[in-house]
Coordinates of C-alpha atoms in Angstrom, one line a residue:
Chain A
M1 CA 56.7 -98.6 161.2
N2 CA 55.7 -95.6 159.1
F3 CA 52.9 -95.7 156.7
S4 CA 55.0 -96.0 153.6
D5 CA 56.9 -99.0 154.9
R6 CA 53.7 -100.6 156.1
L7 CA 52.1 -100.2 152.7
G8 CA 55.2 -101.5 150.9
K9 CA 55.3 -104.6 153.3
A10 CA 51.6 -105.3 152.7
I11 CA 52.0 -105.2 149.0
K12 CA 55.1 -107.4 149.0
E13 CA 53.5 -110.0 151.3
K14 CA 50.6 -110.4 149.0
N15 CA 52.5 -109.7 145.8
N16 CA 49.7 -107.5 144.8
P17 CA 49.5 -103.7 144.4
S18 CA 45.7 -103.6 144.1
V19 CA 43.2 -101.8 146.3
L20 CA 39.6 -102.9 146.8
G21 CA 37.5 -99.8 146.5
L22 CA 34.4 -100.0 148.7
D23 CA 31.9 -97.6 147.2
P24 CA 28.8 -99.5 148.0
K25 CA 25.5 -98.6 146.5
L26 CA 22.3 -100.5 147.6
E27 CA 21.7 -101.6 144.0
Y28 CA 25.0 -103.6 144.1
I29 CA 23.9 -105.6 147.1
P30 CA 21.9 -108.9 146.6
E31 CA 18.3 -108.9 147.6
S32 CA 18.9 -111.7 150.2
I33 CA 21.2 -109.4 152.3
K34 CA 18.9 -106.4 152.0
E35 CA 15.8 -108.5 152.8
K36 CA 17.4 -109.9 155.9
C37 CA 18.5 -106.5 157.1
R38 CA 15.1 -105.0 156.5
Q39 CA 13.5 -107.7 158.6
Q40 CA 16.0 -107.0 161.4
V41 CA 15.3 -103.3 161.6
D42 CA 12.4 -101.0 160.7
N43 CA 14.4 -97.8 160.0
A44 CA 15.4 -97.6 156.3
F45 CA 18.7 -95.9 157.0
Q46 CA 19.7 -98.6 159.5
A47 CA 18.7 -101.4 157.2
A48 CA 20.7 -99.8 154.4
A49 CA 23.7 -99.4 156.6
R50 CA 23.5 -103.0 157.8
S51 CA 23.2 -104.2 154.2
I52 CA 26.3 -102.2 153.2
L53 CA 28.3 -103.5 156.1
E54 CA 27.5 -107.1 155.4
F55 CA 28.3 -106.6 151.7
N56 CA 31.6 -105.0 152.6
K57 CA 32.5 -107.7 155.1
R58 CA 31.8 -110.4 152.6
L59 CA 33.9 -108.7 150.0
I60 CA 36.7 -108.3 152.5
D61 CA 36.5 -111.9 153.6
A62 CA 36.7 -113.1 150.0
T63 CA 39.7 -111.0 149.1
C64 CA 41.7 -110.2 152.2
D65 CA 44.3 -113.0 151.6
I66 CA 45.0 -111.6 148.1
I67 CA 44.5 -107.8 148.4
P68 CA 46.6 -105.6 150.7
A69 CA 44.3 -102.6 151.1
I70 CA 40.8 -101.3 150.9
K71 CA 39.6 -97.8 150.0
P72 CA 36.1 -96.9 151.3
Q73 CA 34.9 -93.8 149.5
V74 CA 33.4 -91.6 152.2
A75 CA 30.7 -90.1 150.0
Y76 CA 28.9 -93.5 149.6
Y77 CA 28.5 -93.7 153.3
E78 CA 27.5 -90.1 153.9
M79 CA 24.7 -90.5 151.5
Y80 CA 23.1 -92.9 154.0
G81 CA 23.5 -90.4 156.8
I82 CA 24.8 -91.2 160.3
E83 CA 23.8 -94.8 159.8
G84 CA 25.9 -94.9 156.7
L85 CA 28.8 -93.4 158.6
W86 CA 28.4 -96.1 161.2
A87 CA 28.9 -98.7 158.4
L88 CA 32.0 -96.8 157.4
E89 CA 33.4 -96.9 160.9
E90 CA 32.7 -100.6 161.1
T91 CA 34.1 -101.3 157.7
I92 CA 37.4 -99.5 158.6
A93 CA 37.6 -101.5 161.8
Y94 CA 36.9 -104.8 160.1
G95 CA 39.4 -104.1 157.4
R96 CA 42.1 -103.3 159.9
Q97 CA 41.2 -106.3 162.0
K98 CA 41.8 -108.4 158.8
G99 CA 45.3 -106.9 158.5
L100 CA 44.4 -104.6 155.6
I101 CA 45.6 -101.1 155.0
V102 CA 42.6 -98.8 155.0
I103 CA 42.6 -95.7 152.9
A104 CA 39.7 -93.4 153.6
D105 CA 38.9 -91.6 150.3
G106 CA 37.5 -88.3 151.6
K107 CA 39.4 -85.7 149.6
R108 CA 39.2 -83.5 152.7
N109 CA 40.5 -80.0 152.6
D110 CA 40.2 -76.8 154.6
I111 CA 42.1 -74.0 156.4
G112 CA 44.6 -75.1 159.0
P113 CA 42.6 -75.4 162.2
T114 CA 39.8 -77.2 160.3
A115 CA 42.2 -79.5 158.5
E116 CA 43.4 -80.4 161.9
A117 CA 39.9 -81.4 162.8
Y118 CA 39.6 -83.6 159.7
S119 CA 43.0 -85.1 160.5
M120 CA 41.8 -86.0 164.0
A121 CA 38.7 -87.5 162.5
F122 CA 40.4 -89.9 160.1
L123 CA 44.1 -90.2 161.1
G124 CA 44.8 -88.9 164.6
K125 CA 43.0 -88.7 167.9
T126 CA 40.3 -86.4 169.3
D127 CA 40.7 -85.2 172.9
I128 CA 37.4 -86.0 174.6
F129 CA 37.2 -85.0 178.3
G130 CA 41.0 -85.5 178.6
K131 CA 41.0 -88.9 176.8
A132 CA 42.5 -89.4 173.4
C133 CA 39.8 -91.1 171.3
R134 CA 39.8 -92.3 167.7
A135 CA 36.9 -91.4 165.5
F136 CA 37.3 -93.2 162.1
N137 CA 40.8 -94.5 162.5
A138 CA 41.9 -95.1 158.9
D139 CA 45.5 -95.7 157.9
A140 CA 45.5 -93.0 155.2
L141 CA 43.3 -90.3 153.8
T142 CA 43.0 -88.7 150.4
V143 CA 43.2 -84.9 150.5
N144 CA 42.8 -81.9 148.2
A145 CA 45.5 -79.2 148.4
Y146 CA 43.7 -76.3 146.7
L147 CA 44.3 -74.3 149.9
G148 CA 48.1 -74.9 150.0
I149 CA 50.4 -76.1 152.7
D150 CA 48.6 -74.8 155.8
G151 CA 45.6 -77.0 154.9
I152 CA 48.0 -80.0 154.5
K153 CA 50.3 -79.5 157.5
P154 CA 47.9 -81.0 160.2
F155 CA 47.7 -84.2 158.1
I156 CA 51.4 -84.3 157.8
G157 CA 51.7 -84.0 161.6
D158 CA 49.5 -87.1 162.0
C159 CA 51.5 -88.9 159.3
M160 CA 54.6 -88.3 161.4
N161 CA 53.2 -88.9 164.9
E162 CA 50.7 -91.6 164.1
N163 CA 52.4 -93.4 161.2
K164 CA 49.6 -92.5 158.9
G165 CA 49.6 -91.5 155.2
I166 CA 47.9 -89.1 152.9
F167 CA 47.4 -89.1 149.1
V168 CA 47.2 -85.6 147.6
L169 CA 45.1 -85.1 144.5
V170 CA 47.4 -84.3 141.6
K171 CA 45.8 -85.4 138.4
T172 CA 42.4 -86.9 138.8
S173 CA 40.8 -89.6 136.7
N174 CA 37.6 -87.8 135.6
P175 CA 37.0 -86.4 132.1
S176 CA 37.1 -82.7 133.1
S177 CA 40.2 -83.0 135.4
G178 CA 42.1 -80.9 132.9
Q179 CA 39.8 -77.9 133.3
L180 CA 42.0 -76.6 136.1
Q181 CA 44.7 -79.2 136.5
D182 CA 46.0 -79.0 132.9
M183 CA 46.1 -75.2 132.8
K184 CA 49.6 -73.9 132.0
L185 CA 51.2 -71.6 134.4
E186 CA 53.3 -68.6 133.5
D187 CA 56.4 -70.6 134.5
G188 CA 55.7 -73.3 132.0
R189 CA 54.4 -75.9 134.4
R190 CA 50.9 -77.2 134.3
V191 CA 48.8 -77.0 137.5
Y192 CA 49.1 -80.7 138.1
E193 CA 52.9 -80.5 137.7
M194 CA 53.1 -77.8 140.2
M195 CA 51.0 -79.8 142.6
A196 CA 53.3 -82.8 142.0
D197 CA 56.3 -80.6 142.9
L198 CA 54.6 -79.7 146.1
V199 CA 53.9 -83.3 146.9
R200 CA 57.5 -84.1 146.3
E201 CA 58.6 -81.3 148.6
W202 CA 56.1 -82.0 151.3
G203 CA 57.0 -85.7 151.3
E204 CA 60.7 -85.4 151.7
P205 CA 60.8 -85.5 155.5
L206 CA 58.6 -88.6 155.6
I207 CA 60.5 -91.0 153.3
G208 CA 60.6 -94.5 154.7
E209 CA 63.2 -97.3 154.4
N210 CA 61.7 -98.4 151.1
G211 CA 62.5 -95.0 149.5
Y212 CA 58.9 -93.9 149.4
S213 CA 57.2 -91.2 151.5
S214 CA 54.0 -91.4 153.6
I215 CA 52.9 -88.3 151.5
G216 CA 51.6 -89.8 148.3
A217 CA 49.6 -88.6 145.3
V218 CA 46.5 -89.5 143.4
V219 CA 46.9 -89.8 139.6
G220 CA 44.2 -91.3 137.4
A221 CA 44.9 -94.4 135.2
T222 CA 42.8 -92.6 132.5
Y223 CA 45.8 -90.3 131.8
P224 CA 48.7 -92.7 131.1
E225 CA 51.0 -90.1 129.6
Q226 CA 50.7 -87.8 132.7
L227 CA 51.1 -90.9 134.9
K228 CA 54.4 -91.7 133.2
E229 CA 55.6 -88.1 133.6
L230 CA 54.4 -87.8 137.2
R231 CA 56.2 -91.1 138.2
K232 CA 59.4 -89.3 137.3
R233 CA 58.5 -86.0 138.8
M234 CA 57.6 -87.5 142.2
P235 CA 60.2 -90.2 142.5
N236 CA 59.4 -90.8 146.2
A237 CA 55.7 -90.6 146.2
W238 CA 53.4 -93.5 146.3
I239 CA 50.9 -93.1 143.6
L240 CA 47.3 -94.1 144.3
V241 CA 45.9 -94.9 140.8
P242 CA 42.1 -94.8 140.4
G243 CA 40.4 -95.4 137.1
Y244 CA 41.4 -99.0 136.4
G245 CA 38.5 -101.2 135.2
A246 CA 35.1 -99.5 135.1
Q247 CA 36.6 -96.1 134.3
G248 CA 38.6 -97.5 131.4
G249 CA 42.2 -97.6 132.6
T250 CA 44.2 -100.8 131.5
A251 CA 47.1 -102.6 133.0
Q252 CA 49.4 -101.0 130.4
D253 CA 48.1 -97.6 131.5
V254 CA 48.7 -98.2 135.2
A255 CA 52.1 -99.8 134.6
H256 CA 53.5 -96.3 134.1
A257 CA 52.9 -95.5 137.8
F258 CA 55.4 -98.1 139.0
D259 CA 59.2 -98.0 139.3
K260 CA 61.6 -100.5 137.8
N261 CA 61.2 -102.8 140.8
G262 CA 57.4 -102.8 140.4
L263 CA 56.9 -100.7 143.5
G264 CA 55.6 -97.2 144.2
A265 CA 52.0 -97.5 143.1
I266 CA 48.7 -99.0 144.2
V267 CA 45.8 -99.4 141.8
N268 CA 42.3 -99.1 142.9
A269 CA 39.3 -100.8 141.4
S270 CA 35.8 -100.3 142.9
R271 CA 32.9 -101.1 140.6
S272 CA 34.8 -103.8 138.6
L273 CA 35.4 -105.7 141.9
M274 CA 32.2 -105.0 143.8
C275 CA 30.1 -105.8 140.7
A276 CA 32.4 -108.4 139.1
Y277 CA 29.5 -110.8 138.8
K278 CA 28.1 -108.4 136.2
L279 CA 31.2 -108.2 134.0
E280 CA 31.1 -109.6 130.5
R281 CA 34.2 -111.5 131.4
W282 CA 32.5 -113.6 134.1
K283 CA 29.2 -113.9 132.3
G284 CA 27.2 -117.0 133.4
Q285 CA 29.8 -117.9 136.1
F286 CA 28.5 -116.1 139.1
T287 CA 25.0 -115.1 140.3
H288 CA 24.4 -111.9 142.1
E289 CA 24.4 -113.9 145.4
E290 CA 27.9 -115.0 144.5
F291 CA 29.2 -111.4 144.3
A292 CA 32.0 -112.1 146.8
E293 CA 33.3 -115.1 144.9
A294 CA 33.2 -113.1 141.7
A295 CA 35.1 -110.3 143.3
R296 CA 37.8 -112.8 144.4
A297 CA 38.1 -114.2 140.8
E298 CA 38.3 -110.7 139.4
A299 CA 40.8 -109.6 142.1
I300 CA 43.1 -112.5 141.1
R301 CA 42.7 -111.6 137.4
M302 CA 43.3 -107.9 138.1
R303 CA 46.5 -108.8 140.1
D304 CA 47.8 -111.0 137.4
D305 CA 46.9 -108.5 134.7
I306 CA 48.8 -105.7 136.5
L307 CA 51.8 -107.9 137.4
S308 CA 52.1 -109.1 133.8
A309 CA 52.3 -105.5 132.6
L310 CA 55.1 -104.5 135.0
Chain B
M1 CA 11.8 -70.3 145.7
N2 CA 15.4 -70.9 144.6
F3 CA 18.3 -70.8 147.0
S4 CA 19.5 -67.4 146.0
D5 CA 16.1 -65.8 146.5
R6 CA 15.6 -67.6 149.8
L7 CA 19.0 -66.3 151.0
G8 CA 18.3 -62.8 149.8
K9 CA 14.9 -62.8 151.5
A10 CA 16.3 -64.0 154.8
I11 CA 19.1 -61.4 154.8
K12 CA 16.6 -58.6 154.0
E13 CA 14.1 -59.7 156.7
K14 CA 16.8 -59.6 159.4
N15 CA 18.7 -56.7 157.8
N16 CA 21.8 -58.7 158.5
P17 CA 24.2 -60.4 156.1
S18 CA 26.0 -62.4 158.9
V19 CA 26.4 -66.1 159.3
L20 CA 26.9 -67.8 162.6
G21 CA 29.7 -70.4 162.0
L22 CA 29.2 -73.4 164.2
D23 CA 32.6 -75.0 164.6
P24 CA 32.2 -76.3 168.1
K25 CA 35.1 -77.6 170.1
L26 CA 34.5 -79.1 173.5
E27 CA 36.8 -76.4 175.1
Y28 CA 34.3 -73.7 174.0
I29 CA 31.5 -75.4 175.9
P30 CA 30.8 -74.5 179.6
E31 CA 31.5 -77.1 182.2
S32 CA 27.8 -77.1 183.3
I33 CA 26.6 -78.4 179.9
K34 CA 29.4 -81.0 179.6
E35 CA 28.9 -82.2 183.2
K36 CA 25.2 -82.7 182.6
C37 CA 25.7 -84.6 179.4
R38 CA 28.4 -86.8 181.0
Q39 CA 26.0 -87.7 183.7
Q40 CA 23.3 -88.6 181.1
V41 CA 25.5 -91.0 179.1
D42 CA 28.6 -93.1 179.8
N43 CA 30.0 -93.1 176.3
A44 CA 32.5 -90.2 175.8
F45 CA 31.6 -89.6 172.2
Q46 CA 27.9 -89.5 173.0
A47 CA 28.5 -87.1 175.9
A48 CA 30.6 -84.9 173.6
A49 CA 27.9 -84.9 170.9
R50 CA 25.1 -84.0 173.3
S51 CA 27.2 -81.2 174.7
I52 CA 27.9 -79.9 171.2
L53 CA 24.2 -80.0 170.3
E54 CA 23.1 -78.2 173.4
F55 CA 25.8 -75.6 172.9
N56 CA 24.7 -75.1 169.3
K57 CA 21.0 -74.9 170.2
R58 CA 21.6 -72.3 172.8
L59 CA 23.7 -70.3 170.3
I60 CA 20.9 -70.6 167.7
D61 CA 18.2 -69.7 170.2
A62 CA 20.1 -66.6 171.3
T63 CA 20.7 -65.3 167.7
C64 CA 18.0 -66.7 165.4
D65 CA 15.9 -63.5 165.4
I66 CA 19.0 -61.5 164.3
I67 CA 21.0 -63.8 162.1
P68 CA 19.7 -65.3 158.8
A69 CA 22.0 -68.3 158.5
I70 CA 24.3 -70.8 160.2
K71 CA 27.3 -72.6 158.8
P72 CA 28.2 -75.7 160.6
Q73 CA 31.8 -76.8 159.7
V74 CA 31.5 -80.5 159.1
A75 CA 35.1 -81.3 160.2
Y76 CA 34.3 -80.3 163.8
Y77 CA 31.5 -82.9 163.9
E78 CA 33.5 -85.7 162.1
M79 CA 36.2 -85.4 164.7
Y80 CA 33.7 -86.7 167.2
G81 CA 32.8 -89.7 165.0
I82 CA 29.3 -90.9 164.2
E83 CA 28.0 -89.3 167.4
G84 CA 29.5 -86.0 166.3
L85 CA 27.7 -86.4 162.9
W86 CA 24.5 -87.1 164.8
A87 CA 25.0 -83.7 166.4
L88 CA 25.5 -82.2 162.9
E89 CA 22.3 -83.7 161.6
E90 CA 20.4 -82.4 164.7
T91 CA 22.0 -79.0 164.4
I92 CA 21.0 -78.7 160.8
A93 CA 17.4 -79.8 161.6
Y94 CA 17.2 -77.4 164.5
G95 CA 18.5 -74.5 162.5
R96 CA 16.0 -75.1 159.7
Q97 CA 13.2 -75.5 162.2
K98 CA 14.1 -72.0 163.5
G99 CA 13.8 -70.7 159.9
L100 CA 17.5 -70.3 159.3
I101 CA 19.4 -71.0 156.1
V102 CA 21.9 -73.8 156.8
I103 CA 25.2 -73.9 154.9
A104 CA 27.1 -77.1 155.5
D105 CA 30.8 -76.2 155.2
G106 CA 32.2 -79.5 153.9
K107 CA 34.3 -78.4 150.9
R108 CA 33.3 -81.7 149.3
N109 CA 34.8 -82.7 145.9
D110 CA 35.2 -85.8 143.8
I111 CA 34.7 -87.3 140.3
G112 CA 31.1 -87.2 138.9
P113 CA 29.4 -90.3 140.3
T114 CA 31.0 -89.7 143.8
A115 CA 30.1 -86.0 143.8
E116 CA 26.6 -87.2 143.1
A117 CA 26.7 -89.2 146.3
Y118 CA 28.0 -86.1 148.3
S119 CA 25.2 -84.0 146.8
M120 CA 22.6 -86.6 147.8
A121 CA 24.1 -86.6 151.3
F122 CA 23.9 -82.8 151.9
L123 CA 21.5 -81.3 149.3
G124 CA 19.4 -84.0 147.6
K125 CA 17.8 -87.3 148.4
T126 CA 19.1 -90.8 148.7
D127 CA 17.0 -93.6 147.3
I128 CA 16.7 -96.2 150.0
F129 CA 14.6 -99.2 149.1
G130 CA 12.6 -97.1 146.6
K131 CA 12.0 -94.3 149.1
A132 CA 13.6 -90.9 148.7
C133 CA 15.3 -90.0 152.0
R134 CA 17.3 -87.0 153.1
A135 CA 20.6 -87.6 155.0
F136 CA 21.9 -84.2 156.2
N137 CA 19.5 -81.9 154.4
A138 CA 21.3 -78.6 154.4
D139 CA 20.3 -75.7 152.3
A140 CA 23.7 -75.2 150.8
L141 CA 27.2 -76.8 150.7
T142 CA 30.7 -75.5 150.2
V143 CA 32.6 -77.4 147.4
N144 CA 36.1 -77.5 146.0
A145 CA 36.3 -77.5 142.2
Y146 CA 39.9 -78.8 141.7
L147 CA 38.3 -81.6 139.6
G148 CA 36.5 -79.3 137.2
I149 CA 32.9 -79.2 136.0
D150 CA 32.1 -82.9 136.2
G151 CA 32.7 -82.9 139.9
I152 CA 30.4 -79.9 140.2
K153 CA 27.5 -80.9 137.9
P154 CA 25.7 -83.2 140.4
F155 CA 25.6 -80.4 142.9
I156 CA 24.2 -78.0 140.3
G157 CA 21.6 -80.6 139.5
D158 CA 20.4 -80.5 143.2
C159 CA 20.6 -76.7 143.2
M160 CA 18.1 -76.7 140.3
N161 CA 15.8 -79.5 141.4
E162 CA 15.9 -79.0 145.1
N163 CA 16.3 -75.3 145.4
K164 CA 19.7 -75.6 147.1
G165 CA 22.9 -73.7 146.7
I166 CA 26.7 -74.3 146.6
F167 CA 29.6 -72.0 147.3
V168 CA 32.7 -72.9 145.3
L169 CA 36.1 -72.2 146.8
V170 CA 37.7 -69.4 144.8
K171 CA 40.2 -67.5 147.1
T172 CA 40.3 -69.0 150.6
S173 CA 41.1 -67.0 153.8
N174 CA 44.1 -68.9 155.0
P175 CA 47.7 -67.6 154.9
S176 CA 48.9 -70.1 152.2
S177 CA 45.9 -69.8 150.0
G178 CA 48.1 -68.1 147.4
Q179 CA 50.4 -71.1 147.0
L180 CA 48.2 -72.5 144.2
Q181 CA 45.3 -69.9 144.0
D182 CA 47.6 -66.9 143.2
M183 CA 49.7 -68.7 140.6
K184 CA 49.6 -66.9 137.3
L185 CA 48.4 -68.8 134.3
E186 CA 49.9 -68.4 130.8
D187 CA 46.8 -66.5 129.7
G188 CA 47.5 -63.8 132.4
R189 CA 44.8 -64.8 134.9
R190 CA 45.6 -66.1 138.3
V191 CA 44.2 -69.5 139.3
Y192 CA 41.6 -67.9 141.6
E193 CA 40.5 -65.6 138.8
M194 CA 40.1 -68.5 136.5
M195 CA 38.0 -70.3 139.2
A196 CA 35.9 -67.1 139.5
D197 CA 35.3 -67.2 135.7
L198 CA 34.1 -70.8 136.0
V199 CA 31.8 -69.9 138.9
R200 CA 30.3 -67.1 136.9
E201 CA 29.7 -69.4 133.9
W202 CA 28.3 -72.2 136.0
G203 CA 26.0 -69.9 137.8
E204 CA 24.4 -68.3 134.8
P205 CA 21.5 -70.8 134.4
L206 CA 20.6 -70.4 138.1
I207 CA 20.2 -66.7 138.5
G208 CA 17.3 -65.8 140.7
E209 CA 14.9 -62.8 140.7
N210 CA 17.3 -60.8 142.9
G211 CA 20.0 -61.1 140.2
Y212 CA 22.1 -63.5 142.1
S213 CA 22.8 -67.2 141.4
S214 CA 22.4 -70.2 143.6
I215 CA 26.0 -71.0 142.6
G216 CA 28.1 -68.8 144.8
A217 CA 31.8 -68.4 145.8
V218 CA 34.0 -68.5 148.9
V219 CA 36.4 -65.5 149.1
G220 CA 38.2 -64.8 152.4
A221 CA 37.9 -61.4 154.1
T222 CA 41.7 -61.6 154.7
Y223 CA 42.3 -60.7 151.1
P224 CA 40.3 -57.4 150.7
E225 CA 41.9 -56.4 147.3
Q226 CA 41.0 -59.7 145.8
L227 CA 37.6 -59.6 147.3
K228 CA 37.0 -56.2 145.6
E229 CA 38.3 -57.6 142.2
L230 CA 36.2 -60.8 142.5
R231 CA 33.0 -58.9 143.4
K232 CA 33.3 -57.3 139.9
R233 CA 34.4 -60.5 138.2
M234 CA 31.5 -62.6 139.5
P235 CA 28.6 -60.0 139.4
N236 CA 26.0 -62.6 139.9
A237 CA 27.6 -64.8 142.6
W238 CA 26.8 -64.7 146.2
I239 CA 30.1 -64.4 148.0
L240 CA 30.4 -66.3 151.3
V241 CA 33.1 -64.4 153.2
P242 CA 35.0 -66.2 156.0
G243 CA 37.8 -64.6 157.9
Y244 CA 35.9 -61.8 159.7
G245 CA 36.8 -61.5 163.4
A246 CA 39.1 -64.2 164.7
Q247 CA 41.0 -64.5 161.4
G248 CA 41.5 -60.7 161.2
G249 CA 39.1 -59.5 158.5
T250 CA 37.4 -56.1 159.3
A251 CA 34.1 -54.6 158.3
Q252 CA 36.0 -52.4 155.8
D253 CA 37.5 -55.5 154.3
V254 CA 34.3 -57.4 153.9
A255 CA 32.5 -54.4 152.6
H256 CA 34.2 -55.0 149.2
A257 CA 32.2 -58.2 148.8
F258 CA 28.8 -56.3 148.6
D259 CA 27.2 -54.6 145.7
K260 CA 25.9 -51.0 145.7
N261 CA 22.7 -52.0 147.3
G262 CA 24.4 -53.8 150.1
L263 CA 23.5 -57.2 148.7
G264 CA 25.5 -60.1 147.3
A265 CA 27.6 -61.3 150.2
I266 CA 27.3 -63.1 153.5
V267 CA 29.9 -62.8 156.2
N268 CA 30.7 -65.7 158.5
A269 CA 32.1 -65.5 162.0
S270 CA 32.7 -68.6 164.0
R271 CA 35.0 -68.3 167.0
S272 CA 34.3 -64.6 167.6
L273 CA 30.6 -65.5 168.0
M274 CA 30.9 -68.9 169.7
C275 CA 33.5 -67.5 172.1
A276 CA 32.3 -63.9 172.3
Y277 CA 32.4 -64.2 176.1
K278 CA 36.3 -64.3 175.8
L279 CA 36.7 -61.3 173.6
E280 CA 38.6 -58.3 175.0
R281 CA 35.6 -56.2 173.8
W282 CA 33.2 -57.9 176.2
K283 CA 35.6 -58.4 179.1
G284 CA 33.9 -58.7 182.5
Q285 CA 30.4 -58.6 181.0
F286 CA 29.7 -62.3 180.4
T287 CA 30.8 -65.4 182.2
H288 CA 31.5 -68.6 180.2
E289 CA 28.0 -69.8 181.2
E290 CA 26.6 -66.7 179.5
F291 CA 28.2 -67.6 176.1
A292 CA 24.9 -67.4 174.3
E293 CA 24.1 -63.9 175.6
A294 CA 27.6 -62.9 174.7
A295 CA 27.2 -64.4 171.2
R296 CA 24.0 -62.3 170.8
A297 CA 25.7 -59.1 171.9
E298 CA 28.5 -59.8 169.5
A299 CA 26.2 -60.7 166.7
I300 CA 24.4 -57.4 167.1
R301 CA 27.7 -55.6 167.2
M302 CA 29.0 -57.5 164.1
R303 CA 25.8 -56.7 162.2
D304 CA 26.0 -53.0 163.0
D305 CA 29.7 -53.0 162.2
I306 CA 29.2 -54.5 158.8
L307 CA 26.1 -52.4 157.9
S308 CA 28.0 -49.2 158.9
A309 CA 30.7 -50.1 156.4
L310 CA 28.4 -50.6 153.5

């Protein structure tokens, strides 16, 4: 089954278009986990990586019956070096083992041959001494298309051959996303609209049975008007929507990303799930040690919040 | 000393503005190295990573008295998983130990807090249990500014505080780079020109004693006209020029990236140095086993080729 249909099936089974963003920082992790890991190993990077992995596993365990997908943000693993990347690899494997769709958020980009290497790393296979091996083995990857189609083609190849997916940055959630993305072109389109047109075109050969393509787009919840416009402009693209929760996007904002049947989008929340125990909303109900239970409560609330707005 | 001045000093000392691109593929590595590594370890990823590291070290040993900088392309390490990233970490450390400037070619990009994590990973420090640790510890990183200034600010912070550098993608060397980058804006500028204006602006607070900033740009040798124009448009930006050699750029093409004093640019070659033994030019003079000697001969030829065109 292609990525788009796998994603659609997972969302329908759980009746939830949410994604658990796993952007773990050590400060989010309770002392008990960190203390245990520091006693197990001397090396600080190793202890950090073990702490992150246990934190992630407990979040996955607490939410995997409710949430269809996880999105580890690669940067938060790279900052802990190769040990951190070990935690990423293990997190991806654990998520997949629990039946979750795993979206590696790496925003990778480069010229053709190098994009091919990135695609092998996250979506495809690497030939090692004649044997096809998988490095990070995610289901999908976020990519940046500043370099145009030949930096995207290798990923599309793995989407086709390996039933994987990509989400191309179109309109990002950050305050300065307009600096380039909102610039108006001579032909009247804005840069993000032009990017949306490319995503639509690139995705056409990969449309699944549910009408959506394995080539999706990233559009931030923090720009609800553009989200509305882009939903129409890319009728076959899954929209991965960051910016709900901690970044300020509401259920009403993200509702624009969905079609009439409540399909076509997935909404990511990272900090508001990982650190749900800290939210005003749950004040006094969960200790730091109960972060996973808090994440579950918040995941249910988030699901119901989004569904009620559709 | 800030990054710009360090880079300028290294180039002057060796009278060579070349960069050795380390984009190692297993097929580039002689059987003797691979066989030895496969006998040392059972795990295929580990054997691949050891092979890559030995290949890189021999290339560095053979050229470090001639070439001021290396540019490992992160994708080619990620494709070999965490073992590959171990080889990256070791390659960076080895390069720095040999006195080389190390530019990690990762084209990283994300929203502010995540860009901060990438910057910690490659340029700055990660706080681990109260101790500041370095993950990949390069001297500079290539970045993609599709997300605008708040995705770039954290890197600029580390450029200031840690004497590091970044190279922002402006006009890339690949055939489809124009698809977005050449689009004309309403105000008459092309997207790459607008990006160049941002690089100029962002770089102003970081101009070193040599007149160049630690915020540089990437402009491909495959677009000599644009290179000429961009040299003028970003008078204080170091230009990292990929595309010489295997991608088709000539010394005459790259000459446009330099100022009147022969400063302001560094020219990368990857395949043509790593696989110099295969070049028509050196036919019959080097075996595959002599790849490092071949790389040295080609590095000298490349240096003289570029210097003669300035």
